[in-house]
mmCIF file of C-alpha atoms in Angstrom:
data_model
loop_
_atom_site.group_PDB
_atom_site.id
_atom_site.type_symbol
_atom_site.label_atom_id
_atom_site.label_comp_id
_atom_site.label_asym_id
_atom_site.label_seq_id
_atom_site.Cartn_x
_atom_site.Cartn_y
_atom_site.Cartn_z
ATOM 1 C CA MET X 1 149.716 159.252 201.442
ATOM 2 C CA VAL X 2 151.710 162.323 202.506
ATOM 3 C CA SER X 3 154.214 160.155 204.386
ATOM 4 C CA ALA X 4 154.597 158.014 201.285
ATOM 5 C CA LEU X 5 155.276 161.075 199.163
ATOM 6 C CA LEU X 6 157.879 162.366 201.616
ATOM 7 C CA SER X 7 159.474 158.940 201.557
ATOM 8 C CA LEU X 8 159.710 159.153 197.752
ATOM 9 C CA SER X 9 161.495 162.489 198.016
ATOM 10 C CA LEU X 10 163.907 161.300 200.700
ATOM 11 C CA ASN X 11 164.661 158.150 198.702
ATOM 12 C CA ALA X 12 165.558 160.368 195.750
ATOM 13 C CA ALA X 13 167.885 162.375 197.985
ATOM 14 C CA VAL X 14 169.668 159.255 199.210
ATOM 15 C CA SER X 15 169.862 157.897 195.668
ATOM 16 C CA TRP X 16 171.542 161.060 194.351
ATOM 17 C CA SER X 17 173.948 161.448 197.238
ATOM 18 C CA THR X 18 175.248 157.906 196.920
ATOM 19 C CA THR X 19 175.886 157.922 193.183
ATOM 20 C CA ASN X 20 179.062 158.918 191.422
ATOM 21 C CA PRO X 21 179.941 162.520 192.356
ATOM 22 C CA ARG X 22 179.997 163.398 188.673
ATOM 23 C CA ASN X 23 176.262 162.929 188.361
ATOM 24 C CA THR X 24 175.606 163.490 184.649
ATOM 25 C CA LEU X 25 172.936 162.261 182.276
ATOM 26 C CA SER X 26 175.345 159.760 180.820
ATOM 27 C CA ASN X 27 176.161 157.917 184.049
ATOM 28 C CA CYS X 28 172.880 158.123 185.971
ATOM 29 C CA ALA X 29 170.541 155.195 186.359
ATOM 30 C CA VAL X 30 166.867 155.910 185.755
ATOM 31 C CA ARG X 31 165.173 157.060 188.961
ATOM 32 C CA ARG X 32 161.503 156.406 189.583
ATOM 33 C CA SER X 33 161.364 158.535 192.704
ATOM 34 C CA PRO X 34 160.690 161.897 191.009
ATOM 35 C CA ILE X 35 157.527 160.478 189.405
ATOM 36 C CA VAL X 36 154.307 160.353 191.381
ATOM 37 C CA THR X 37 151.269 158.553 189.998
ATOM 38 C CA PHE X 38 147.712 159.840 190.460
ATOM 39 C CA ARG X 39 144.383 159.452 188.697
ATOM 40 C CA VAL X 40 142.631 162.704 187.858
ATOM 41 C CA ARG X 41 139.551 163.772 185.929
ATOM 42 C CA ALA X 42 140.010 164.911 182.334
ATOM 43 C CA SER X 43 140.217 168.677 181.967
ATOM 44 C CA SER X 44 139.315 170.939 179.063
ATOM 45 C CA ALA X 45 143.026 171.333 178.210
ATOM 46 C CA GLU X 46 143.405 167.544 178.072
ATOM 47 C CA LYS X 47 140.615 167.492 175.505
ATOM 48 C CA GLY X 48 142.417 170.113 173.415
ATOM 49 C CA GLU X 49 140.044 172.914 174.404
ATOM 50 C CA SER X 50 140.594 176.112 176.401
ATOM 51 C CA ASN X 51 143.242 176.229 179.117
ATOM 52 C CA ASP X 52 140.633 177.394 181.664
ATOM 53 C CA LYS X 53 140.481 175.051 184.633
ATOM 54 C CA ASP X 54 136.844 173.945 184.570
ATOM 55 C CA ASP X 55 137.371 170.770 186.557
ATOM 56 C CA THR X 56 139.046 170.124 189.890
ATOM 57 C CA PRO X 57 141.434 167.150 190.243
ATOM 58 C CA GLU X 58 140.427 164.491 192.734
ATOM 59 C CA PHE X 59 143.831 164.768 194.392
ATOM 60 C CA ASN X 60 146.471 167.385 193.728
ATOM 61 C CA PRO X 61 149.150 167.510 196.469
ATOM 62 C CA PHE X 62 151.539 170.462 196.219
ATOM 63 C CA GLY X 63 150.316 171.249 192.683
ATOM 64 C CA PHE X 64 151.959 168.262 190.993
ATOM 65 C CA VAL X 65 149.351 168.053 188.243
ATOM 66 C CA ASN X 66 148.888 170.785 185.654
ATOM 67 C CA ASP X 67 146.641 171.079 182.625
ATOM 68 C CA ASN X 68 149.270 170.225 180.036
ATOM 69 C CA PRO X 69 148.390 166.819 178.557
ATOM 70 C CA SER X 70 152.099 166.047 178.264
ATOM 71 C CA SER X 71 152.615 166.849 181.945
ATOM 72 C CA ARG X 72 149.699 164.651 182.890
ATOM 73 C CA SER X 73 151.052 161.715 180.905
ATOM 74 C CA ALA X 74 154.243 161.894 182.956
ATOM 75 C CA ILE X 75 152.564 161.481 186.311
ATOM 76 C CA GLN X 76 149.221 159.684 186.021
ATOM 77 C CA LEU X 77 147.791 156.363 184.987
ATOM 78 C CA PRO X 78 145.539 156.265 181.920
ATOM 79 C CA GLU X 79 142.037 154.877 182.164
ATOM 80 C CA SER X 80 143.398 151.595 180.853
ATOM 81 C CA PRO X 81 146.506 150.603 182.877
ATOM 82 C CA ALA X 82 147.591 148.311 180.050
ATOM 83 C CA GLU X 83 148.334 151.425 178.006
ATOM 84 C CA ASP X 84 150.620 152.899 180.674
ATOM 85 C CA GLY X 85 154.363 153.134 180.002
ATOM 86 C CA ASN X 86 156.956 153.192 182.764
ATOM 87 C CA VAL X 87 159.545 155.903 183.285
ATOM 88 C CA GLY X 88 162.168 154.004 181.318
ATOM 89 C CA GLN X 89 159.885 153.770 178.294
ATOM 90 C CA MET X 90 159.068 157.463 178.556
ATOM 91 C CA LEU X 91 162.754 158.369 178.709
ATOM 92 C CA TYR X 92 163.471 156.199 175.685
ATOM 93 C CA ARG X 93 160.775 158.085 173.780
ATOM 94 C CA ILE X 94 162.160 161.556 174.542
ATOM 95 C CA GLU X 95 165.868 161.048 175.368
ATOM 96 C CA ASP X 96 167.078 162.320 171.975
ATOM 97 C CA LYS X 97 164.894 165.408 172.004
ATOM 98 C CA GLY X 98 165.993 168.961 172.674
ATOM 99 C CA LYS X 99 169.644 168.867 171.634
ATOM 100 C CA GLU X 100 169.365 171.006 168.528
ATOM 101 C CA TYR X 101 172.641 172.712 167.614
ATOM 102 C CA GLY X 102 174.259 171.290 170.761
ATOM 103 C CA SER X 103 177.363 169.378 171.776
ATOM 104 C CA TYR X 104 179.285 168.583 174.960
ATOM 105 C CA ILE X 105 182.273 170.777 175.806
ATOM 106 C CA LYS X 106 184.804 169.871 178.504
ATOM 107 C CA SER X 107 185.938 172.836 180.595
ATOM 108 C CA GLY X 108 188.254 171.855 183.426
ATOM 109 C CA LYS X 109 186.608 168.964 185.262
ATOM 110 C CA LEU X 110 183.128 169.942 184.156
ATOM 111 C CA ARG X 111 181.236 169.036 181.019
ATOM 112 C CA TRP X 112 178.939 171.707 179.608
ATOM 113 C CA PHE X 113 176.220 171.249 177.002
ATOM 114 C CA VAL X 114 176.549 174.158 174.578
ATOM 115 C CA ARG X 115 174.388 175.094 171.586
ATOM 116 C CA GLU X 116 176.071 176.845 168.675
ATOM 117 C CA THR X 117 174.774 178.364 165.449
ATOM 118 C CA GLY X 118 176.595 180.338 162.780
ATOM 119 C CA SER X 119 180.393 180.348 162.684
ATOM 120 C CA ALA X 120 183.385 182.331 163.889
ATOM 121 C CA LYS X 121 183.458 183.944 160.448
ATOM 122 C CA SER X 122 179.938 185.337 160.841
ATOM 123 C CA ARG X 123 180.090 188.955 159.777
ATOM 124 C CA ARG X 124 177.946 190.528 162.509
ATOM 125 C CA GLY X 125 179.709 189.257 165.625
ATOM 126 C CA THR X 126 179.188 186.772 168.452
ATOM 127 C CA ILE X 127 176.211 186.541 170.814
ATOM 128 C CA VAL X 128 176.265 184.550 174.079
ATOM 129 C CA PHE X 129 172.850 183.613 175.490
ATOM 130 C CA LEU X 130 172.406 182.786 179.197
ATOM 131 C CA HIS X 131 169.237 181.160 180.534
ATOM 132 C CA GLY X 132 167.622 181.377 183.960
ATOM 133 C CA ALA X 133 166.416 178.805 186.502
ATOM 134 C CA PRO X 134 164.885 176.251 186.392
ATOM 135 C CA THR X 135 165.085 176.064 182.594
ATOM 136 C CA GLN X 136 167.822 175.508 179.995
ATOM 137 C CA SER X 137 169.351 176.854 176.791
ATOM 138 C CA PHE X 138 166.704 174.982 174.776
ATOM 139 C CA SER X 139 164.551 178.112 175.126
ATOM 140 C CA TYR X 140 166.889 180.005 172.757
ATOM 141 C CA ARG X 141 166.920 177.468 169.903
ATOM 142 C CA VAL X 142 164.631 179.396 167.509
ATOM 143 C CA VAL X 143 166.206 182.765 168.296
ATOM 144 C CA MET X 144 169.696 181.322 167.721
ATOM 145 C CA SER X 145 168.729 179.738 164.413
ATOM 146 C CA GLN X 146 167.215 182.922 163.024
ATOM 147 C CA LEU X 147 170.049 185.152 164.236
ATOM 148 C CA ALA X 148 172.590 182.809 162.630
ATOM 149 C CA ASP X 149 170.702 183.285 159.355
ATOM 150 C CA ALA X 150 171.047 187.034 159.938
ATOM 151 C CA GLY X 151 174.841 186.735 160.163
ATOM 152 C CA PHE X 152 175.580 186.212 163.874
ATOM 153 C CA HIS X 153 177.661 183.541 165.631
ATOM 154 C CA CYS X 154 175.663 182.286 168.622
ATOM 155 C CA PHE X 155 176.468 180.268 171.755
ATOM 156 C CA ALA X 156 174.013 179.195 174.462
ATOM 157 C CA PRO X 157 175.307 176.955 177.279
ATOM 158 C CA ASP X 158 173.295 175.062 179.837
ATOM 159 C CA TRP X 159 174.560 176.322 183.182
ATOM 160 C CA ILE X 160 176.229 173.656 185.346
ATOM 161 C CA GLY X 161 173.423 171.883 187.220
ATOM 162 C CA PHE X 162 170.867 172.598 184.502
ATOM 163 C CA GLY X 163 169.682 171.089 181.233
ATOM 164 C CA PHE X 164 172.161 168.593 179.790
ATOM 165 C CA SER X 165 175.307 169.932 181.513
ATOM 166 C CA ASP X 166 177.021 168.195 184.441
ATOM 167 C CA LYS X 167 175.308 168.210 187.808
ATOM 168 C CA PRO X 168 178.017 167.392 190.357
ATOM 169 C CA GLN X 169 177.242 166.947 194.021
ATOM 170 C CA PRO X 170 178.169 169.942 196.190
ATOM 171 C CA GLY X 171 181.708 169.557 197.438
ATOM 172 C CA TYR X 172 182.822 167.514 194.421
ATOM 173 C CA GLY X 173 184.148 170.228 192.152
ATOM 174 C CA PHE X 174 181.215 172.640 192.307
ATOM 175 C CA ASP X 175 179.229 174.166 195.186
ATOM 176 C CA TYR X 176 176.634 176.187 193.220
ATOM 177 C CA THR X 177 177.682 179.589 194.555
ATOM 178 C CA GLU X 178 177.561 182.802 192.538
ATOM 179 C CA LYS X 179 181.371 182.959 192.545
ATOM 180 C CA GLU X 180 181.664 179.442 191.097
ATOM 181 C CA PHE X 181 179.071 180.102 188.401
ATOM 182 C CA HIS X 182 181.088 183.190 187.403
ATOM 183 C CA GLU X 183 184.367 181.287 187.367
ATOM 184 C CA GLY X 184 182.824 178.420 185.425
ATOM 185 C CA LEU X 185 181.527 180.793 182.765
ATOM 186 C CA ASP X 186 184.948 182.469 182.483
ATOM 187 C CA LYS X 187 186.624 179.131 181.810
ATOM 188 C CA LEU X 188 183.958 178.033 179.335
ATOM 189 C CA LEU X 189 184.290 181.222 177.284
ATOM 190 C CA GLU X 190 188.029 180.594 177.081
ATOM 191 C CA VAL X 191 187.497 177.040 175.865
ATOM 192 C CA LEU X 192 184.955 178.243 173.288
ATOM 193 C CA GLU X 193 187.452 180.916 172.195
ATOM 194 C CA VAL X 194 184.827 183.629 172.390
ATOM 195 C CA LYS X 195 186.607 186.841 171.472
ATOM 196 C CA SER X 196 185.864 190.066 173.320
ATOM 197 C CA PRO X 197 183.972 192.246 173.087
ATOM 198 C CA PHE X 198 180.846 190.203 172.314
ATOM 199 C CA PHE X 199 177.092 190.640 172.647
ATOM 200 C CA LEU X 200 175.424 189.158 175.746
ATOM 201 C CA VAL X 201 171.765 188.168 176.199
ATOM 202 C CA VAL X 202 170.461 187.235 179.657
ATOM 203 C CA GLN X 203 167.044 186.069 180.856
ATOM 204 C CA GLY X 204 165.483 184.734 184.037
ATOM 205 C CA PHE X 205 165.966 184.187 187.744
ATOM 206 C CA LEU X 206 168.892 182.933 189.851
ATOM 207 C CA VAL X 207 171.537 181.901 187.283
ATOM 208 C CA GLY X 208 170.029 184.533 184.996
ATOM 209 C CA SER X 209 170.865 187.110 187.667
ATOM 210 C CA TYR X 210 174.361 185.641 187.870
ATOM 211 C CA GLY X 211 174.716 186.396 184.170
ATOM 212 C CA LEU X 212 174.047 190.057 184.937
ATOM 213 C CA THR X 213 176.398 190.201 187.933
ATOM 214 C CA TRP X 214 179.050 188.519 185.745
ATOM 215 C CA ALA X 215 178.518 191.293 183.178
ATOM 216 C CA LEU X 216 179.090 193.927 185.864
ATOM 217 C CA LYS X 217 182.458 192.347 186.685
ATOM 218 C CA ASN X 218 183.425 191.931 183.026
ATOM 219 C CA SER X 219 182.097 195.022 181.303
ATOM 220 C CA SER X 220 185.190 195.270 179.089
ATOM 221 C CA LYS X 221 184.285 191.910 177.504
ATOM 222 C CA ILE X 222 180.839 193.104 176.430
ATOM 223 C CA SER X 223 179.970 195.512 173.644
ATOM 224 C CA LYS X 224 176.193 195.471 174.135
ATOM 225 C CA LEU X 225 173.864 193.777 176.624
ATOM 226 C CA ALA X 226 170.281 192.613 176.035
ATOM 227 C CA VAL X 227 168.089 191.626 178.971
ATOM 228 C CA LEU X 228 164.900 189.623 178.549
ATOM 229 C CA ASN X 229 162.473 189.398 181.472
ATOM 230 C CA SER X 230 164.710 189.194 184.549
ATOM 231 C CA PRO X 231 164.631 190.598 188.103
ATOM 232 C CA LEU X 232 166.397 193.952 187.863
ATOM 233 C CA THR X 233 165.524 195.907 191.000
ATOM 234 C CA VAL X 234 165.283 195.245 194.733
ATOM 235 C CA SER X 235 161.510 195.494 194.338
ATOM 236 C CA SER X 236 161.450 192.488 191.965
ATOM 237 C CA PRO X 237 159.233 189.704 193.377
ATOM 238 C CA ILE X 238 160.812 186.304 194.071
ATOM 239 C CA PRO X 239 158.635 183.451 192.727
ATOM 240 C CA LYS X 240 157.174 181.010 195.213
ATOM 241 C CA LEU X 241 159.239 178.139 193.772
ATOM 242 C CA PHE X 242 162.507 179.626 195.043
ATOM 243 C CA GLN X 243 160.951 180.443 198.408
ATOM 244 C CA GLN X 244 159.773 176.842 198.779
ATOM 245 C CA LEU X 245 163.180 175.443 197.857
ATOM 246 C CA ARG X 246 164.708 177.267 200.823
ATOM 247 C CA ILE X 247 162.368 175.604 203.346
ATOM 248 C CA PRO X 248 164.040 172.603 205.093
ATOM 249 C CA LEU X 249 162.615 169.235 203.991
ATOM 250 C CA PHE X 250 159.874 170.870 201.923
ATOM 251 C CA GLY X 251 162.597 172.054 199.568
ATOM 252 C CA GLU X 252 163.901 168.493 199.172
ATOM 253 C CA PHE X 253 160.397 167.386 198.274
ATOM 254 C CA THR X 254 159.730 170.302 195.903
ATOM 255 C CA CYS X 255 162.965 169.879 193.944
ATOM 256 C CA GLN X 256 161.995 166.352 192.915
ATOM 257 C CA ASN X 257 158.843 167.444 191.110
ATOM 258 C CA ALA X 258 159.418 165.958 187.642
ATOM 259 C CA VAL X 259 157.312 168.628 185.911
ATOM 260 C CA MET X 260 158.717 171.556 187.890
ATOM 261 C CA ALA X 261 160.433 173.352 184.980
ATOM 262 C CA GLU X 262 157.499 173.218 182.585
ATOM 263 C CA ARG X 263 155.079 174.272 185.321
ATOM 264 C CA PHE X 264 157.317 177.241 186.111
ATOM 265 C CA ILE X 265 157.388 178.269 182.448
ATOM 266 C CA GLU X 266 153.633 177.941 182.022
ATOM 267 C CA ALA X 267 152.905 179.829 185.249
ATOM 268 C CA GLY X 268 154.826 182.836 183.917
ATOM 269 C CA SER X 269 153.320 182.749 180.448
ATOM 270 C CA PRO X 270 149.916 183.225 178.807
ATOM 271 C CA TYR X 271 150.421 179.903 176.996
ATOM 272 C CA VAL X 272 150.551 176.187 177.708
ATOM 273 C CA LEU X 273 153.662 174.474 176.340
ATOM 274 C CA LYS X 274 153.197 172.090 173.457
ATOM 275 C CA ASN X 275 153.903 168.464 174.287
ATOM 276 C CA ASP X 276 157.209 168.234 172.424
ATOM 277 C CA LYS X 277 158.576 171.298 174.229
ATOM 278 C CA ALA X 278 157.349 170.148 177.642
ATOM 279 C CA ASP X 279 159.105 166.818 177.083
ATOM 280 C CA VAL X 280 162.488 168.563 176.765
ATOM 281 C CA TYR X 281 162.111 170.772 179.819
ATOM 282 C CA ARG X 282 161.048 167.730 181.843
ATOM 283 C CA LEU X 283 163.706 165.347 180.535
ATOM 284 C CA PRO X 284 166.573 166.232 182.948
ATOM 285 C CA TYR X 285 164.259 165.916 185.966
ATOM 286 C CA LEU X 286 162.973 162.544 184.770
ATOM 287 C CA SER X 287 166.474 161.202 184.184
ATOM 288 C CA SER X 288 167.727 161.572 187.767
ATOM 289 C CA GLY X 289 167.354 163.436 191.027
ATOM 290 C CA GLY X 290 170.514 165.406 190.214
ATOM 291 C CA PRO X 291 168.974 168.441 188.468
ATOM 292 C CA GLY X 292 166.493 168.967 191.280
ATOM 293 C CA PHE X 293 169.153 168.837 193.965
ATOM 294 C CA ALA X 294 171.444 171.116 191.943
ATOM 295 C CA LEU X 295 168.627 173.667 191.765
ATOM 296 C CA LEU X 296 167.960 173.193 195.478
ATOM 297 C CA GLU X 297 171.598 173.871 196.333
ATOM 298 C CA ALA X 298 171.794 176.916 194.062
ATOM 299 C CA ALA X 299 168.591 178.381 195.508
ATOM 300 C CA ARG X 300 169.820 177.935 199.071
ATOM 301 C CA LYS X 301 173.221 179.430 198.324
ATOM 302 C CA ALA X 302 171.723 182.446 196.534
ATOM 303 C CA ASN X 303 171.501 185.902 198.077
ATOM 304 C CA PHE X 304 168.567 187.113 196.011
ATOM 305 C CA LYS X 305 168.248 190.589 197.513
ATOM 306 C CA GLY X 306 171.998 191.102 197.516
ATOM 307 C CA SER X 307 172.299 190.214 193.816
ATOM 308 C CA LEU X 308 169.368 192.455 192.908
ATOM 309 C CA SER X 309 170.877 195.333 194.851
ATOM 310 C CA ASP X 310 174.168 194.857 192.974
ATOM 311 C CA ILE X 311 172.337 194.769 189.621
ATOM 312 C CA ALA X 312 170.271 197.884 190.281
ATOM 313 C CA ALA X 313 173.315 199.846 191.471
ATOM 314 C CA GLY X 314 175.784 198.453 188.938
ATOM 315 C CA PHE X 315 173.765 199.378 185.848
ATOM 316 C CA ALA X 316 172.865 202.847 187.121
ATOM 317 C CA ALA X 317 173.990 206.059 185.427
ATOM 318 C CA GLU X 318 177.693 206.928 185.796
ATOM 319 C CA ARG X 319 178.491 203.286 186.621
ATOM 320 C CA TRP X 320 177.524 201.518 183.362
ATOM 321 C CA ASP X 321 178.314 203.033 179.982
ATOM 322 C CA LYS X 322 177.450 200.259 177.496
ATOM 323 C CA PRO X 323 174.168 200.127 175.519
ATOM 324 C CA VAL X 324 171.495 197.954 177.157
ATOM 325 C CA LEU X 325 168.261 196.707 175.607
ATOM 326 C CA VAL X 326 165.510 195.504 177.933
ATOM 327 C CA ALA X 327 163.111 193.455 175.780
ATOM 328 C CA TRP X 328 160.158 192.829 178.041
ATOM 329 C CA GLY X 329 157.290 190.353 177.641
ATOM 330 C CA LEU X 330 154.210 192.254 178.823
ATOM 331 C CA SER X 331 152.341 189.139 179.955
ATOM 332 C CA ASP X 332 154.989 188.106 182.508
ATOM 333 C CA LYS X 333 153.139 186.779 185.563
ATOM 334 C CA TYR X 334 156.240 186.846 187.769
ATOM 335 C CA LEU X 335 157.652 190.299 187.074
ATOM 336 C CA PRO X 336 155.522 193.395 186.414
ATOM 337 C CA GLN X 337 156.339 195.940 183.742
ATOM 338 C CA SER X 338 157.176 198.416 186.503
ATOM 339 C CA VAL X 339 160.410 196.479 187.198
ATOM 340 C CA ALA X 340 161.679 197.184 183.678
ATOM 341 C CA GLU X 341 160.557 200.818 183.829
ATOM 342 C CA GLU X 342 162.246 201.405 187.191
ATOM 343 C CA PHE X 343 165.458 199.838 185.869
ATOM 344 C CA GLN X 344 165.445 202.064 182.780
ATOM 345 C CA LYS X 345 164.956 205.203 184.856
ATOM 346 C CA GLY X 346 168.218 204.436 186.640
ATOM 347 C CA ASN X 347 170.205 204.952 183.417
ATOM 348 C CA PRO X 348 167.937 206.318 180.666
ATOM 349 C CA GLN X 349 170.786 207.323 178.342
ATOM 350 C CA GLN X 350 172.131 203.762 178.060
ATOM 351 C CA ILE X 351 169.023 201.615 178.678
ATOM 352 C CA THR X 352 166.343 201.201 175.999
ATOM 353 C CA LEU X 353 163.034 199.528 176.852
ATOM 354 C CA LYS X 354 161.260 197.464 174.188
ATOM 355 C CA LEU X 355 157.848 196.051 175.169
ATOM 356 C CA ILE X 356 156.815 192.746 173.573
ATOM 357 C CA GLU X 357 153.071 192.182 173.474
ATOM 358 C CA GLY X 358 151.813 188.616 173.654
ATOM 359 C CA ALA X 359 154.926 187.261 175.414
ATOM 360 C CA GLY X 360 155.357 186.279 179.047
ATOM 361 C CA HIS X 361 158.306 185.596 181.339
ATOM 362 C CA MET X 362 160.250 183.783 178.597
ATOM 363 C CA PRO X 363 159.682 185.854 175.444
ATOM 364 C CA GLN X 364 162.296 183.790 173.597
ATOM 365 C CA GLU X 365 159.973 180.792 174.001
ATOM 366 C CA ASP X 366 156.617 182.570 173.710
ATOM 367 C CA TRP X 367 157.351 184.733 170.677
ATOM 368 C CA PRO X 368 160.922 184.236 169.388
ATOM 369 C CA GLU X 369 160.334 186.134 166.132
ATOM 370 C CA LYS X 370 159.656 189.373 168.020
ATOM 371 C CA VAL X 371 162.778 188.825 170.141
ATOM 372 C CA VAL X 372 164.843 188.275 166.991
ATOM 373 C CA ASP X 373 163.506 191.491 165.456
ATOM 374 C CA ALA X 374 164.429 193.459 168.588
ATOM 375 C CA LEU X 375 167.915 191.949 168.828
ATOM 376 C CA ARG X 376 168.723 192.426 165.134
ATOM 377 C CA VAL X 377 167.941 196.133 165.371
ATOM 378 C CA PHE X 378 169.849 196.541 168.643
ATOM 379 C CA PHE X 379 172.969 194.555 167.734
#
């Protein structure tokens, strides 16, 4: 069985590497390789009860199965095989989901998926939202809608390699380095005609950290910065997902987990995602092997400790003089509250800490109304 699973992962790798270098959602054939089929016992969550794991799956290699009924439907056979739908049918059911307020924007040779609410005439200014890995700008949809109603003009792009944006192979116009993510964001902001200074909101790991290091290099373009749960100090833990991605071969296998993004979100939150939300976070990974290999490349190119050292030093007193709000979900299972407190102590005159009860690693998804309240007061 294990050899068969490894074969599935390697087949996905070959499939992605031999397709068109501009591997986007629009030109990818449906891949079956990221989907693994198992039969498991019903859990309490599957019955709509508590999320406590009262039952043990018969077979659960590398944690592929979680307790979200939507996740289970993606990777297991039902009791009656006649009711089972293939990957193509599943994609047809969810392919139009998750694109609220969004459109495709060409920037150089790359195509970004960008969400926009409000207008350039909005009286309270422009906010740019940057997501972390392995998620997408979909997490900001409610926050963006409510802030547009409050008079803001909002943009939230999917980083290259994530969500619905392009996912080129390394060496074909994008190599997934910090420098290239910075340069790509610079060009996109020009195309979007975002006028400086603007408000910036950043959340999450990896590309979320790149949003903060970009801010350090472009402080004149920012009037105020808001940080939702993100690694901010050298003591910030690195989640196991990113450690696994850096392991040869095991990383190739891990990155093709079709429910990776939703599992990552749920593992950092006190809540299980509803089915319609889980569908959207899973969609890119169902559509092709490209998103997984883009994440793999970005994780292996990242210097996690180096970026965190730059962030901690760059936002310290006497080096950063713009107002910063750290809005922190207290139930974050990846990053303890002490990370936010240590960061604030480095520059207490500029950094304000706002604790959000009931929210986890992605407060914009867990409790968007509280995030909106905090941002409206701050901006």
